[in-house]
Short mmCIF file of C-alpha atoms in Angstrom, two decimals:
data_model
loop_
_atom_site.label_atom_id
_atom_site.label_comp_id
_atom_site.label_asym_id
_atom_site.label_seq_id
_atom_site.Cartn_x
_atom_site.Cartn_y
_atom_site.Cartn_z
CA MET A 886 163.94 103.78 164.06
CA THR A 887 163.89 104.05 160.29
CA GLU A 888 161.56 106.74 158.96
CA LEU A 889 159.25 105.40 156.28
CA ALA A 890 158.84 107.44 153.09
CA ASP A 891 155.40 108.77 152.38
CA PRO A 892 154.05 106.45 149.64
CA PHE A 893 151.75 109.20 148.39
CA ALA A 894 154.59 111.69 147.89
CA ARG A 895 156.34 109.88 145.04
CA VAL A 896 155.61 110.46 141.37
CA PRO A 897 152.98 107.93 140.22
CA ASP A 898 154.36 105.08 138.15
CA ASN A 899 153.42 104.88 134.47
CA GLN A 900 151.31 108.05 134.45
CA PRO A 901 151.92 110.50 131.57
CA PRO A 902 152.77 114.07 132.59
CA PRO A 903 150.36 116.83 131.50
CA LEU A 904 150.83 118.07 127.95
CA VAL A 905 151.98 121.60 128.81
CA GLY A 906 154.99 123.73 127.99
CA HIS A 907 154.82 123.10 124.27
CA ASN A 908 154.22 125.49 121.36
CA THR A 909 150.99 124.74 119.49
CA VAL A 910 152.35 126.41 116.35
CA GLU A 911 156.01 125.43 116.19
CA GLY A 912 155.23 121.94 117.50
CA ASP A 913 152.52 121.18 114.93
CA ALA A 914 154.06 119.90 111.70
CA ALA A 915 150.73 119.61 109.86
CA LEU A 916 149.78 123.20 110.70
CA LEU A 917 153.19 124.48 109.57
CA THR A 918 152.85 122.56 106.31
CA ALA A 919 149.42 124.06 105.66
CA VAL A 920 150.69 127.59 106.37
CA ARG A 921 153.64 127.14 104.01
CA ALA A 922 151.34 125.72 101.34
CA GLN A 923 148.86 128.60 101.49
CA ALA A 924 150.85 131.65 102.57
CA GLY A 925 153.56 131.29 99.92
CA ASP A 926 156.38 133.81 100.25
CA ALA A 927 154.80 135.24 103.41
CA ALA A 928 154.77 131.87 105.20
CA GLU A 929 157.81 132.33 107.43
CA THR A 930 156.66 135.83 108.39
CA VAL A 931 153.27 134.40 109.30
CA ILE A 932 154.83 131.61 111.36
CA ASP A 933 157.13 134.05 113.16
CA SER A 934 154.14 136.21 114.07
CA LEU A 935 152.38 133.22 115.67
CA ARG A 936 155.15 131.99 117.97
CA GLU A 937 153.97 133.98 120.99
CA LEU A 938 150.41 132.74 120.49
CA GLY A 939 151.61 129.13 120.22
CA GLU A 940 153.69 129.41 123.37
CA CYS A 941 150.78 130.89 125.31
CA ALA A 942 148.30 128.30 124.01
CA GLY A 943 150.53 125.43 125.10
CA SER A 944 151.16 126.80 128.58
CA ALA A 945 149.90 125.37 131.84
CA GLU A 946 148.39 128.78 132.60
CA ALA A 947 146.23 128.76 129.48
CA ARG A 948 145.11 125.20 130.14
CA GLU A 949 144.04 126.13 133.67
CA HIS A 950 142.15 129.24 132.54
CA GLY A 951 140.35 127.20 129.88
CA MET A 952 139.18 124.69 132.46
CA LEU A 953 138.14 127.37 134.95
CA ALA A 954 136.11 129.30 132.37
CA ASN A 955 134.02 126.18 131.81
CA ARG A 956 133.81 125.14 135.46
CA HIS A 957 132.45 128.57 136.46
CA GLU A 958 129.68 129.24 133.96
CA PRO A 959 128.25 132.68 133.13
CA VAL A 960 125.55 134.02 135.43
CA PHE A 961 122.58 136.07 134.22
CA HIS A 962 121.57 139.13 136.28
CA PRO A 963 118.22 140.47 135.02
CA VAL A 964 118.11 143.35 137.53
CA ASP A 965 120.49 145.19 139.83
CA ARG A 966 120.13 145.29 143.62
CA PHE A 967 117.58 148.08 143.35
CA GLY A 968 115.39 146.13 140.93
CA THR A 969 116.36 148.17 137.87
CA ARG A 970 116.43 146.09 134.69
CA ILE A 971 120.05 145.64 133.54
CA ASP A 972 120.12 142.33 131.57
CA GLU A 973 123.79 141.67 132.23
CA VAL A 974 125.86 138.49 132.26
CA GLU A 975 128.69 137.95 134.71
CA PHE A 976 131.71 135.92 133.55
CA HIS A 977 134.53 134.28 135.47
CA PRO A 978 137.90 136.10 135.27
CA SER A 979 139.31 133.21 133.22
CA TRP A 980 136.80 133.99 130.45
CA HIS A 981 138.16 137.52 130.28
CA TRP A 982 141.74 136.18 130.38
CA MET A 983 141.05 134.03 127.33
CA LEU A 984 139.28 136.77 125.37
CA GLN A 985 141.87 139.39 126.20
CA ARG A 986 144.53 137.21 124.63
CA GLY A 987 142.43 135.95 121.74
CA VAL A 988 141.46 139.47 120.74
CA GLY A 989 145.02 140.63 121.33
CA PHE A 990 146.33 137.95 118.97
CA GLY A 991 144.11 139.35 116.20
CA LEU A 992 141.42 136.66 116.10
CA THR A 993 138.54 139.11 115.65
CA GLY A 994 138.28 141.59 112.75
CA ALA A 995 141.95 142.51 112.39
CA PRO A 996 142.57 140.69 109.05
CA TRP A 997 140.03 142.85 107.22
CA THR A 998 142.05 146.02 107.87
CA SER A 999 145.54 144.51 107.91
CA SER A 1000 148.23 145.65 105.47
CA GLU A 1001 150.27 142.49 106.06
CA SER A 1002 150.47 139.62 103.56
CA MET A 1003 148.01 136.75 103.97
CA PRO A 1004 146.23 138.05 107.10
CA HIS A 1005 143.31 135.61 106.75
CA VAL A 1006 145.64 132.62 106.42
CA ARG A 1007 147.49 133.87 109.49
CA ARG A 1008 144.26 134.19 111.45
CA ALA A 1009 143.11 130.73 110.34
CA ALA A 1010 146.33 129.16 111.59
CA ALA A 1011 146.07 131.17 114.80
CA TYR A 1012 142.47 130.07 115.33
CA ILE A 1013 143.46 126.40 115.03
CA ALA A 1014 146.44 126.82 117.34
CA TRP A 1015 144.53 128.82 119.96
CA SER A 1016 140.81 128.11 120.13
CA ALA A 1017 140.84 124.51 121.40
CA VAL A 1018 142.40 125.71 124.66
CA GLU A 1019 138.93 127.05 125.47
CA PRO A 1020 136.43 126.70 122.61
CA GLY A 1021 133.60 128.78 124.09
CA HIS A 1022 135.29 132.16 123.77
CA GLY A 1023 135.82 131.48 120.08
CA CYS A 1024 132.15 132.29 119.46
CA PRO A 1025 132.29 136.07 120.06
CA MET A 1026 135.63 136.26 118.24
CA THR A 1027 134.17 134.45 115.23
CA MET A 1028 131.08 136.64 115.04
CA THR A 1029 133.18 139.77 115.32
CA TYR A 1030 135.41 138.61 112.47
CA ALA A 1031 132.37 137.68 110.40
CA ALA A 1032 130.49 140.94 110.96
CA VAL A 1033 133.02 143.11 109.13
CA PRO A 1034 132.34 141.94 105.54
CA ALA A 1035 128.59 142.08 106.12
CA LEU A 1036 128.83 145.70 107.28
CA ARG A 1037 130.21 146.68 103.89
CA ALA A 1038 126.62 146.70 102.63
CA GLU A 1039 126.31 150.12 104.28
CA ALA A 1040 129.39 152.33 103.93
CA THR A 1041 128.56 154.65 106.83
CA LEU A 1042 128.04 151.82 109.32
CA ALA A 1043 131.18 150.06 108.08
CA GLU A 1044 133.22 153.21 108.56
CA GLN A 1045 131.88 153.73 112.07
CA LEU A 1046 132.15 150.17 113.36
CA THR A 1047 135.00 148.40 111.54
CA PRO A 1048 137.86 150.04 113.51
CA GLY A 1049 136.40 148.80 116.79
CA LEU A 1050 135.69 145.32 115.44
CA ALA A 1051 139.22 145.11 114.04
CA SER A 1052 140.83 146.33 117.26
CA THR A 1053 143.20 144.06 119.17
CA THR A 1054 142.03 145.56 122.48
CA TYR A 1055 139.50 143.66 124.58
CA ASP A 1056 137.25 146.26 126.20
CA PHE A 1057 134.52 144.51 128.17
CA GLY A 1058 131.46 146.32 129.49
CA LEU A 1059 128.22 147.94 128.37
CA ARG A 1060 129.04 151.47 127.28
CA PRO A 1061 128.28 153.68 124.26
CA LEU A 1062 130.20 152.54 121.19
CA PRO A 1063 132.24 155.72 120.59
CA GLY A 1064 133.86 155.42 124.02
CA LYS A 1065 135.09 151.85 123.58
CA HIS A 1066 138.57 150.78 122.46
CA GLY A 1067 137.37 147.48 121.03
CA LEU A 1068 134.02 146.06 119.95
CA LEU A 1069 132.55 142.56 119.80
CA ALA A 1070 129.65 141.56 117.54
CA GLY A 1071 126.88 138.99 117.79
CA MET A 1072 124.23 137.69 115.45
CA GLY A 1073 120.49 136.95 115.80
CA MET A 1074 118.94 134.97 112.97
CA THR A 1075 116.93 132.00 114.21
CA GLU A 1076 113.56 132.16 115.92
CA LYS A 1077 111.69 129.50 117.85
CA GLN A 1078 109.11 128.86 115.14
CA GLY A 1079 111.53 128.62 112.23
CA GLY A 1080 115.10 127.68 113.16
CA SER A 1081 117.15 127.48 109.98
CA ASP A 1082 114.17 128.64 107.91
CA VAL A 1083 114.85 132.31 108.65
CA ARG A 1084 112.32 133.52 106.07
CA THR A 1085 109.61 132.56 108.57
CA ASN A 1086 110.94 135.10 111.08
CA VAL A 1087 108.28 137.20 112.77
CA THR A 1088 110.37 139.90 114.46
CA VAL A 1089 109.02 143.21 113.14
CA ALA A 1090 111.03 146.26 112.15
CA VAL A 1091 109.09 149.54 112.01
CA PRO A 1092 110.78 152.47 110.21
CA GLY A 1093 111.01 155.82 111.93
CA PRO A 1094 111.11 159.34 110.50
CA ASP A 1095 114.88 159.63 110.99
CA GLY A 1096 115.69 156.51 108.93
CA SER A 1097 116.24 154.24 111.92
CA TYR A 1098 113.95 151.35 112.88
CA ARG A 1099 112.32 149.96 116.01
CA LEU A 1100 112.45 146.19 116.46
CA SER A 1101 109.95 144.05 118.37
CA GLY A 1102 110.16 140.27 118.58
CA HIS A 1103 112.52 137.53 119.72
CA LYS A 1104 115.56 135.46 118.79
CA TRP A 1105 115.84 131.85 119.90
CA PHE A 1106 119.66 131.73 119.91
CA THR A 1107 121.86 134.77 120.37
CA SER A 1108 125.32 134.06 121.69
CA ALA A 1109 127.34 136.43 123.81
CA PRO A 1110 124.57 138.87 124.80
CA MET A 1111 127.17 141.17 126.40
CA ASN A 1112 128.59 141.96 122.96
CA ASP A 1113 128.38 145.53 121.70
CA ILE A 1114 126.40 145.15 118.46
CA PHE A 1115 124.23 142.46 116.88
CA LEU A 1116 123.37 141.77 113.26
CA VAL A 1117 119.71 140.78 113.27
CA LEU A 1118 117.12 139.69 110.72
CA ALA A 1119 113.61 141.16 110.98
CA GLN A 1120 110.57 141.76 108.81
CA ALA A 1121 110.48 145.34 107.51
CA PRO A 1122 107.73 146.71 105.25
CA GLY A 1123 109.80 145.65 102.24
CA GLY A 1124 110.44 142.13 103.49
CA LEU A 1125 113.08 140.30 105.54
CA SER A 1126 115.92 142.74 106.18
CA CYS A 1127 119.18 142.95 108.09
CA PHE A 1128 119.75 145.40 110.96
CA VAL A 1129 122.54 146.48 113.26
CA VAL A 1130 121.33 146.65 116.86
CA PRO A 1131 123.59 148.31 119.46
CA ARG A 1132 123.50 147.02 123.03
CA VAL A 1133 123.85 150.57 124.44
CA LEU A 1134 122.51 153.77 122.88
CA PRO A 1135 124.66 156.86 122.31
CA ASP A 1136 123.26 158.59 125.42
CA GLY A 1137 124.33 155.67 127.60
CA THR A 1138 120.89 154.13 128.11
CA ARG A 1139 120.31 150.44 127.48
CA ASN A 1140 118.70 149.53 124.18
CA GLY A 1141 115.49 147.49 124.28
CA LEU A 1142 117.19 144.06 124.43
CA ARG A 1143 115.86 141.75 127.12
CA ILE A 1144 117.57 138.49 128.00
CA VAL A 1145 114.92 135.84 128.63
CA ARG A 1146 117.36 133.18 129.81
CA LEU A 1147 120.75 131.63 129.13
CA LYS A 1148 120.71 128.28 127.36
CA ASP A 1149 121.69 125.21 129.36
CA LYS A 1150 123.82 123.55 126.67
CA LEU A 1151 125.63 120.25 126.13
CA GLY A 1152 128.95 122.03 125.66
CA ASN A 1153 130.25 125.52 124.96
CA ARG A 1154 129.30 126.19 128.54
CA SER A 1155 131.68 129.08 129.14
CA ASN A 1156 129.86 131.06 126.44
CA ALA A 1157 126.54 132.73 127.28
CA SER A 1158 124.05 131.71 124.60
CA SER A 1159 120.74 133.42 125.21
CA GLU A 1160 117.16 133.90 124.17
CA LEU A 1161 116.60 137.59 123.45
CA GLU A 1162 113.50 139.71 123.17
CA PHE A 1163 113.48 143.04 121.37
CA VAL A 1164 111.25 145.61 123.03
CA ASP A 1165 111.02 148.63 120.73
CA ALA A 1166 114.78 148.30 120.21
CA HIS A 1167 116.62 150.91 118.18
CA ALA A 1168 118.22 149.52 115.00
CA GLU A 1169 119.95 150.74 111.84
CA ARG A 1170 119.17 149.01 108.56
CA LEU A 1171 122.06 147.23 106.86
CA GLY A 1172 121.50 146.89 103.13
CA ASP A 1173 118.19 147.22 101.32
CA GLU A 1174 114.81 146.24 102.69
CA GLY A 1175 113.96 142.72 101.60
CA ALA A 1176 117.63 141.83 101.10
CA GLY A 1177 118.28 140.51 104.60
CA VAL A 1178 119.54 137.06 103.66
CA ARG A 1179 121.68 138.40 100.83
CA THR A 1180 123.17 141.01 103.17
CA ILE A 1181 124.00 138.70 106.03
CA ILE A 1182 125.30 135.89 103.79
CA GLU A 1183 128.87 137.23 104.02
CA MET A 1184 128.68 136.87 107.79
CA VAL A 1185 127.34 133.34 107.37
CA ALA A 1186 130.21 132.44 105.04
CA ALA A 1187 132.84 133.72 107.48
CA THR A 1188 131.29 131.90 110.42
CA ARG A 1189 131.19 128.69 108.39
CA LEU A 1190 134.92 129.03 107.82
CA ASP A 1191 135.43 129.28 111.56
CA CYS A 1192 133.27 126.20 112.09
CA VAL A 1193 135.77 124.30 109.94
CA LEU A 1194 138.75 125.90 111.70
CA GLY A 1195 137.24 125.36 115.16
CA SER A 1196 136.57 121.69 114.47
CA SER A 1197 140.08 121.32 113.08
CA ALA A 1198 141.39 122.87 116.28
CA LEU A 1199 139.50 120.35 118.41
CA MET A 1200 140.97 117.53 116.34
CA ARG A 1201 144.51 118.91 116.64
CA ARG A 1202 144.21 119.19 120.43
CA SER A 1203 142.63 115.77 120.99
CA LEU A 1204 145.17 114.12 118.65
CA ALA A 1205 148.07 115.74 120.52
CA GLU A 1206 146.67 114.56 123.85
CA ALA A 1207 146.20 111.01 122.54
CA ILE A 1208 149.69 110.69 121.07
CA TRP A 1209 151.27 112.28 124.14
CA HIS A 1210 149.52 109.75 126.35
CA ALA A 1211 150.55 106.81 124.15
CA GLN A 1212 154.17 107.98 124.13
CA HIS A 1213 154.33 108.00 127.94
CA ARG A 1214 152.10 105.07 128.90
CA SER A 1215 153.33 101.45 128.99
CA ALA A 1216 151.10 98.39 128.78
CA PHE A 1217 151.57 94.75 127.86
CA GLY A 1218 155.35 95.01 127.82
CA GLY A 1219 155.97 98.27 125.99
CA LEU A 1220 154.87 101.81 125.19
CA LEU A 1221 151.38 102.10 123.79
CA VAL A 1222 152.63 104.14 120.84
CA ASP A 1223 154.70 101.15 119.67
CA LYS A 1224 151.78 98.72 119.67
CA PRO A 1225 150.57 98.03 116.10
CA ALA A 1226 146.87 98.36 116.93
CA MET A 1227 147.39 101.65 118.75
CA ARG A 1228 149.70 102.97 116.03
CA ASN A 1229 146.98 102.28 113.46
CA VAL A 1230 144.46 104.26 115.53
CA LEU A 1231 146.81 107.20 116.06
CA ALA A 1232 147.87 107.34 112.41
CA ASP A 1233 144.25 107.23 111.30
CA LEU A 1234 143.39 110.09 113.65
CA ALA A 1235 146.43 112.01 112.40
CA ILE A 1236 145.54 111.90 108.71
CA GLU A 1237 141.95 112.92 109.46
CA SER A 1238 143.20 115.90 111.43
CA GLU A 1239 145.82 116.92 108.87
CA ALA A 1240 143.23 116.79 106.07
CA ALA A 1241 140.89 119.05 108.03
CA THR A 1242 143.70 121.52 108.77
CA ALA A 1243 144.83 121.62 105.15
CA LEU A 1244 141.29 122.25 103.90
CA GLY A 1245 140.60 124.98 106.44
CA LEU A 1246 143.69 126.95 105.49
CA ARG A 1247 143.04 126.48 101.78
CA LEU A 1248 139.61 128.08 102.20
CA ALA A 1249 141.16 130.89 104.24
CA ARG A 1250 143.49 131.59 101.30
CA ALA A 1251 140.44 131.91 99.06
CA VAL A 1252 139.26 134.73 101.34
CA GLU A 1253 142.47 136.61 100.51
CA SER A 1254 141.36 137.02 96.88
CA PRO A 1255 137.72 138.23 96.89
CA ASP A 1256 138.05 139.69 93.39
CA ASP A 1257 139.42 136.50 91.83
CA PRO A 1258 136.45 134.66 90.24
CA ALA A 1259 138.03 131.21 90.65
CA GLN A 1260 138.88 131.76 94.32
CA ARG A 1261 135.45 133.22 94.97
CA ALA A 1262 133.81 130.21 93.31
CA LEU A 1263 135.94 127.75 95.27
CA ARG A 1264 135.07 129.52 98.50
CA ARG A 1265 131.37 129.42 97.62
CA ILE A 1266 131.27 125.65 97.18
CA GLY A 1267 134.14 124.77 99.49
CA LEU A 1268 132.74 126.31 102.67
CA PRO A 1269 129.46 124.36 102.88
CA LEU A 1270 131.01 121.05 101.84
CA ALA A 1271 133.94 121.51 104.25
CA LYS A 1272 131.63 122.52 107.07
CA PHE A 1273 129.45 119.51 106.39
CA TRP A 1274 132.29 117.00 106.33
CA VAL A 1275 134.89 118.27 108.79
CA CYS A 1276 132.35 119.13 111.47
CA LYS A 1277 130.64 115.74 111.03
CA ARG A 1278 133.95 113.90 111.49
CA THR A 1279 134.97 115.73 114.64
CA PRO A 1280 132.82 113.96 117.29
CA PHE A 1281 134.00 110.54 116.08
CA HIS A 1282 137.59 111.75 116.05
CA ILE A 1283 137.53 113.10 119.59
CA ALA A 1284 135.66 110.08 120.94
CA GLU A 1285 138.42 107.84 119.61
CA ALA A 1286 141.16 110.10 120.95
CA LEU A 1287 139.46 110.07 124.35
CA GLU A 1288 139.39 106.27 124.25
CA VAL A 1289 143.16 106.20 123.74
CA LEU A 1290 143.47 107.58 127.26
CA GLY A 1291 141.03 104.98 128.55
CA GLY A 1292 139.43 105.86 131.88
CA ASN A 1293 141.80 108.81 132.23
CA GLY A 1294 140.25 110.33 129.12
CA TYR A 1295 136.79 110.09 130.64
CA VAL A 1296 137.85 112.16 133.63
CA GLU A 1297 137.33 115.94 133.47
CA ASP A 1298 140.90 116.77 134.48
CA SER A 1299 142.19 115.33 131.20
CA GLY A 1300 140.39 118.05 129.23
CA LEU A 1301 139.02 115.50 126.75
CA PRO A 1302 135.41 115.56 128.07
CA LEU A 1303 135.35 119.33 127.46
CA LEU A 1304 136.48 118.77 123.87
CA PHE A 1305 134.00 115.94 123.36
CA ARG A 1306 131.04 118.01 124.57
CA GLU A 1307 132.14 120.78 122.23
CA SER A 1308 132.57 118.49 119.22
CA PRO A 1309 128.97 118.42 117.86
CA LEU A 1310 128.49 122.19 118.06
CA ASN A 1311 130.08 123.31 114.80
CA SER A 1312 127.94 120.87 112.84
CA VAL A 1313 124.81 122.51 114.31
CA TRP A 1314 125.91 126.15 114.29
CA GLU A 1315 125.38 128.18 111.11
CA GLY A 1316 123.36 125.50 109.37
CA SER A 1317 123.11 121.82 110.30
CA GLY A 1318 124.44 119.02 108.11
CA ASN A 1319 121.37 118.93 105.90
CA VAL A 1320 121.37 122.71 105.43
CA ASN A 1321 124.98 122.67 104.27
CA ALA A 1322 124.59 119.60 102.07
CA LEU A 1323 121.58 121.24 100.38
CA ASP A 1324 123.63 124.41 99.96
CA VAL A 1325 126.26 122.36 98.12
CA LEU A 1326 123.46 120.98 95.95
CA ARG A 1327 122.28 124.53 95.23
CA VAL A 1328 125.75 125.43 93.93
CA LEU A 1329 125.89 122.29 91.81
CA GLN A 1330 122.55 123.12 90.20
CA LYS A 1331 122.82 126.89 89.80
CA GLN A 1332 126.48 127.93 89.86
CA PRO A 1333 128.54 125.83 87.42
CA GLU A 1334 131.59 127.98 88.13
CA GLY A 1335 131.65 126.49 91.63
CA VAL A 1336 131.78 122.95 90.24
CA GLU A 1337 134.54 124.00 87.83
CA ALA A 1338 136.58 125.55 90.62
CA TRP A 1339 136.24 122.40 92.72
CA ARG A 1340 137.20 120.14 89.81
CA ASP A 1341 140.23 122.25 88.89
CA GLU A 1342 141.44 122.25 92.49
CA VAL A 1343 141.06 118.48 92.90
CA GLU A 1344 142.62 117.60 89.55
CA SER A 1345 145.57 119.96 90.04
CA ALA A 1346 147.19 117.10 91.98
CA GLY A 1347 147.46 115.21 88.67
CA LEU A 1348 146.56 111.85 90.21
CA PRO A 1349 144.49 109.25 88.28
CA GLU A 1350 142.66 108.16 91.43
CA LEU A 1351 141.43 111.71 91.99
CA HIS A 1352 140.47 112.11 88.35
CA ASP A 1353 138.37 108.96 88.66
CA GLY A 1354 136.74 110.39 91.79
CA VAL A 1355 135.89 113.61 89.99
CA THR A 1356 134.39 111.64 87.10
CA GLU A 1357 132.27 109.68 89.58
CA VAL A 1358 130.95 112.88 91.19
CA LEU A 1359 130.25 114.65 87.89
CA LYS A 1360 128.39 111.60 86.60
CA ALA A 1361 126.26 111.55 89.75
CA ILE A 1362 125.49 115.26 89.33
CA ALA A 1363 124.52 114.76 85.68
CA ASN A 1364 122.02 112.06 86.67
CA LEU A 1365 120.18 114.27 89.20
CA PHE A 1366 116.95 114.92 87.30
CA ASP A 1367 114.41 114.59 90.11
CA PRO A 1368 114.67 117.20 92.93
CA SER A 1369 113.76 114.65 95.58
CA ASP A 1370 116.47 112.27 94.33
CA ALA A 1371 118.94 115.15 94.40
CA GLU A 1372 118.12 115.92 98.01
CA TYR A 1373 118.42 112.25 98.88
CA VAL A 1374 122.06 112.08 97.71
CA ALA A 1375 123.08 115.60 98.76
CA ARG A 1376 124.96 114.41 101.84
CA TRP A 1377 126.86 111.78 99.87
CA LEU A 1378 127.88 114.38 97.30
CA ALA A 1379 129.07 116.83 99.96
CA ALA A 1380 131.05 114.14 101.74
CA ARG A 1381 132.66 112.74 98.61
CA MET A 1382 133.56 116.15 97.23
CA ALA A 1383 135.12 117.19 100.54
CA VAL A 1384 137.23 114.03 100.76
CA LEU A 1385 138.51 114.43 97.21
CA LEU A 1386 139.41 118.06 97.89
CA GLN A 1387 141.25 117.07 101.07
CA ALA A 1388 143.09 114.30 99.22
CA SER A 1389 144.28 116.68 96.54
CA LEU A 1390 145.70 119.05 99.16
CA LEU A 1391 147.52 116.25 101.00
CA VAL A 1392 148.97 114.83 97.77
CA ARG A 1393 150.35 118.24 96.81
CA HIS A 1394 151.64 119.43 100.15
CA SER A 1395 151.96 116.70 102.80
CA PRO A 1396 154.51 113.88 103.10
CA GLY A 1397 153.91 110.77 101.01
CA ALA A 1398 153.10 108.62 104.04
CA VAL A 1399 150.19 110.91 104.98
CA ALA A 1400 148.85 111.23 101.43
CA ASP A 1401 149.15 107.50 100.74
CA ALA A 1402 147.23 106.59 103.88
CA PHE A 1403 144.47 109.10 103.13
CA LEU A 1404 144.12 107.95 99.53
CA ALA A 1405 144.04 104.28 100.44
CA SER A 1406 141.47 104.69 103.20
CA ARG A 1407 139.27 107.64 102.25
CA VAL A 1408 139.44 107.76 98.44
CA LEU A 1409 139.89 104.11 97.48
CA GLY A 1410 137.67 102.83 100.27
CA ARG A 1411 140.09 100.47 101.99
CA HIS A 1412 138.71 101.42 105.38
CA ALA A 1413 136.15 99.83 107.70
CA GLY A 1414 134.56 103.12 108.70
CA VAL A 1415 136.07 103.33 112.19
CA PHE A 1416 139.43 104.77 113.19
CA GLY A 1417 142.26 102.27 113.39
CA THR A 1418 141.36 100.31 110.27
CA LEU A 1419 144.02 101.60 107.87
CA PRO A 1420 145.16 98.90 105.41
CA ALA A 1421 148.51 97.16 105.79
CA GLY A 1422 151.62 98.42 104.04
CA LEU A 1423 151.38 102.07 105.14
CA ASP A 1424 154.09 103.88 107.10
CA THR A 1425 151.98 104.50 110.19
CA ALA A 1426 155.06 104.99 112.38
CA ALA A 1427 156.15 107.98 110.27
CA ILE A 1428 152.64 109.44 110.37
CA VAL A 1429 152.50 109.23 114.17
CA ARG A 1430 155.99 110.72 114.56
CA ARG A 1431 154.96 113.65 112.38
CA ALA A 1432 151.83 114.27 114.45
CA SER A 1433 153.62 114.09 117.81
CA PRO A 1434 153.38 117.34 119.83
CA ALA A 1435 156.95 118.62 119.77
CA GLY A 1436 158.37 120.40 122.78
CA GLY A 1437 155.85 119.22 125.34
#
């Protein structure tokens, strides 16, 4: 009797294998181009230093840990088994696996103390290559990175805390700060009655005789409540001020931070975002009384950069998954990647992603030169307009990439639903679209050096089409006489300025096929507003080949 083969044991026909076993640095041509454009002579050293990170990020192990960290969400424990108030959050081991490696790869405060060349460009590239594996754990890493420049408002606090924030050791647990090998930082700005309007905050800071303060009030959103310190805004006698609040006091007792609840969010579910109450909490003032917004603005700027990098990372990952699927899936007589309609979609996704990556790394290079007026001015205007535009484009980008996989992309195992749920977050975090567009408007009206820096950067490509775009923007700015009219067009200005800046970077640094497609569609308007509507005559095959995940 002939034994029949088990029909369920064979490899499924026409099903793409998982995208694992590739290097998210070495296999990403657009990321390598951006590093070489911005890191200059240090580029190859930077790339060499990222190979281990890229190999880990592209591994099956990392993919599995990223999925598990989101499947098993953090659990809030208000009290211990004896009823003693502890306010702790329990995380799945995969969350700790991700953070241990992210911190170890230098994605927290390490660039601020590094003696290497281009440490912020290196971190930016690393953030793009790493964070989309599991986006939630990027939040505490971002806030830790961003806290360091803000702490410089108070030399003593900076000296005490920067080494721990810059450490590459992940040291989880609530213990006094001096005994920890690595620190993580959080931030508490918004309150339930004000949101982005932080000047309406009602948390009160009462000064004590020893120079410290006691805080009482609440914060509506405070991510990662198990972090070691928090930068918080509160109303002191002299006005809205910034404070550093430790989670644990030097004697080992818990500070007066009470977790009300963890937020039940659309995405970012591995990360514990909480509502906090301050109950006579000990705090140290950072900067002068009344200067809270001015003090914390450096932290805001750094987190905005990571919003751009994080959104770019989501685009890179979803693009890689879409192209990988199309290269291994046949339909209607051939591979999907060879079908003209699909190739148009993939190429359109690719140029959007490459433009976001190029802009993110350009802004990271501006961080390298804080004393250069031109770089400082470009960073000032570039961050809000990039955050506005790149973060706005990301949900559309990932939705289209998900659709490339069809029903497979709608299934959790593909990883695309996780990315899609994450995609709106960076547009909300650290100022929504309107907040950032109005911030761009503020620069246009009050800081002409920012406009000059933007214009010089765009026109350095030497292209007539970009010069015409700059003229269009400057004419629009000159005609903004009425404040309400200015607000009305603020989003258009931010979007147009971001696109022109991206175009200039692609023209100068990316292959002609990529730059030509971006100019034709985004700058000259030969685009129907949805992905896959690039005009005819472009080398879409070359664009897709360039964006293919190598080594998978």
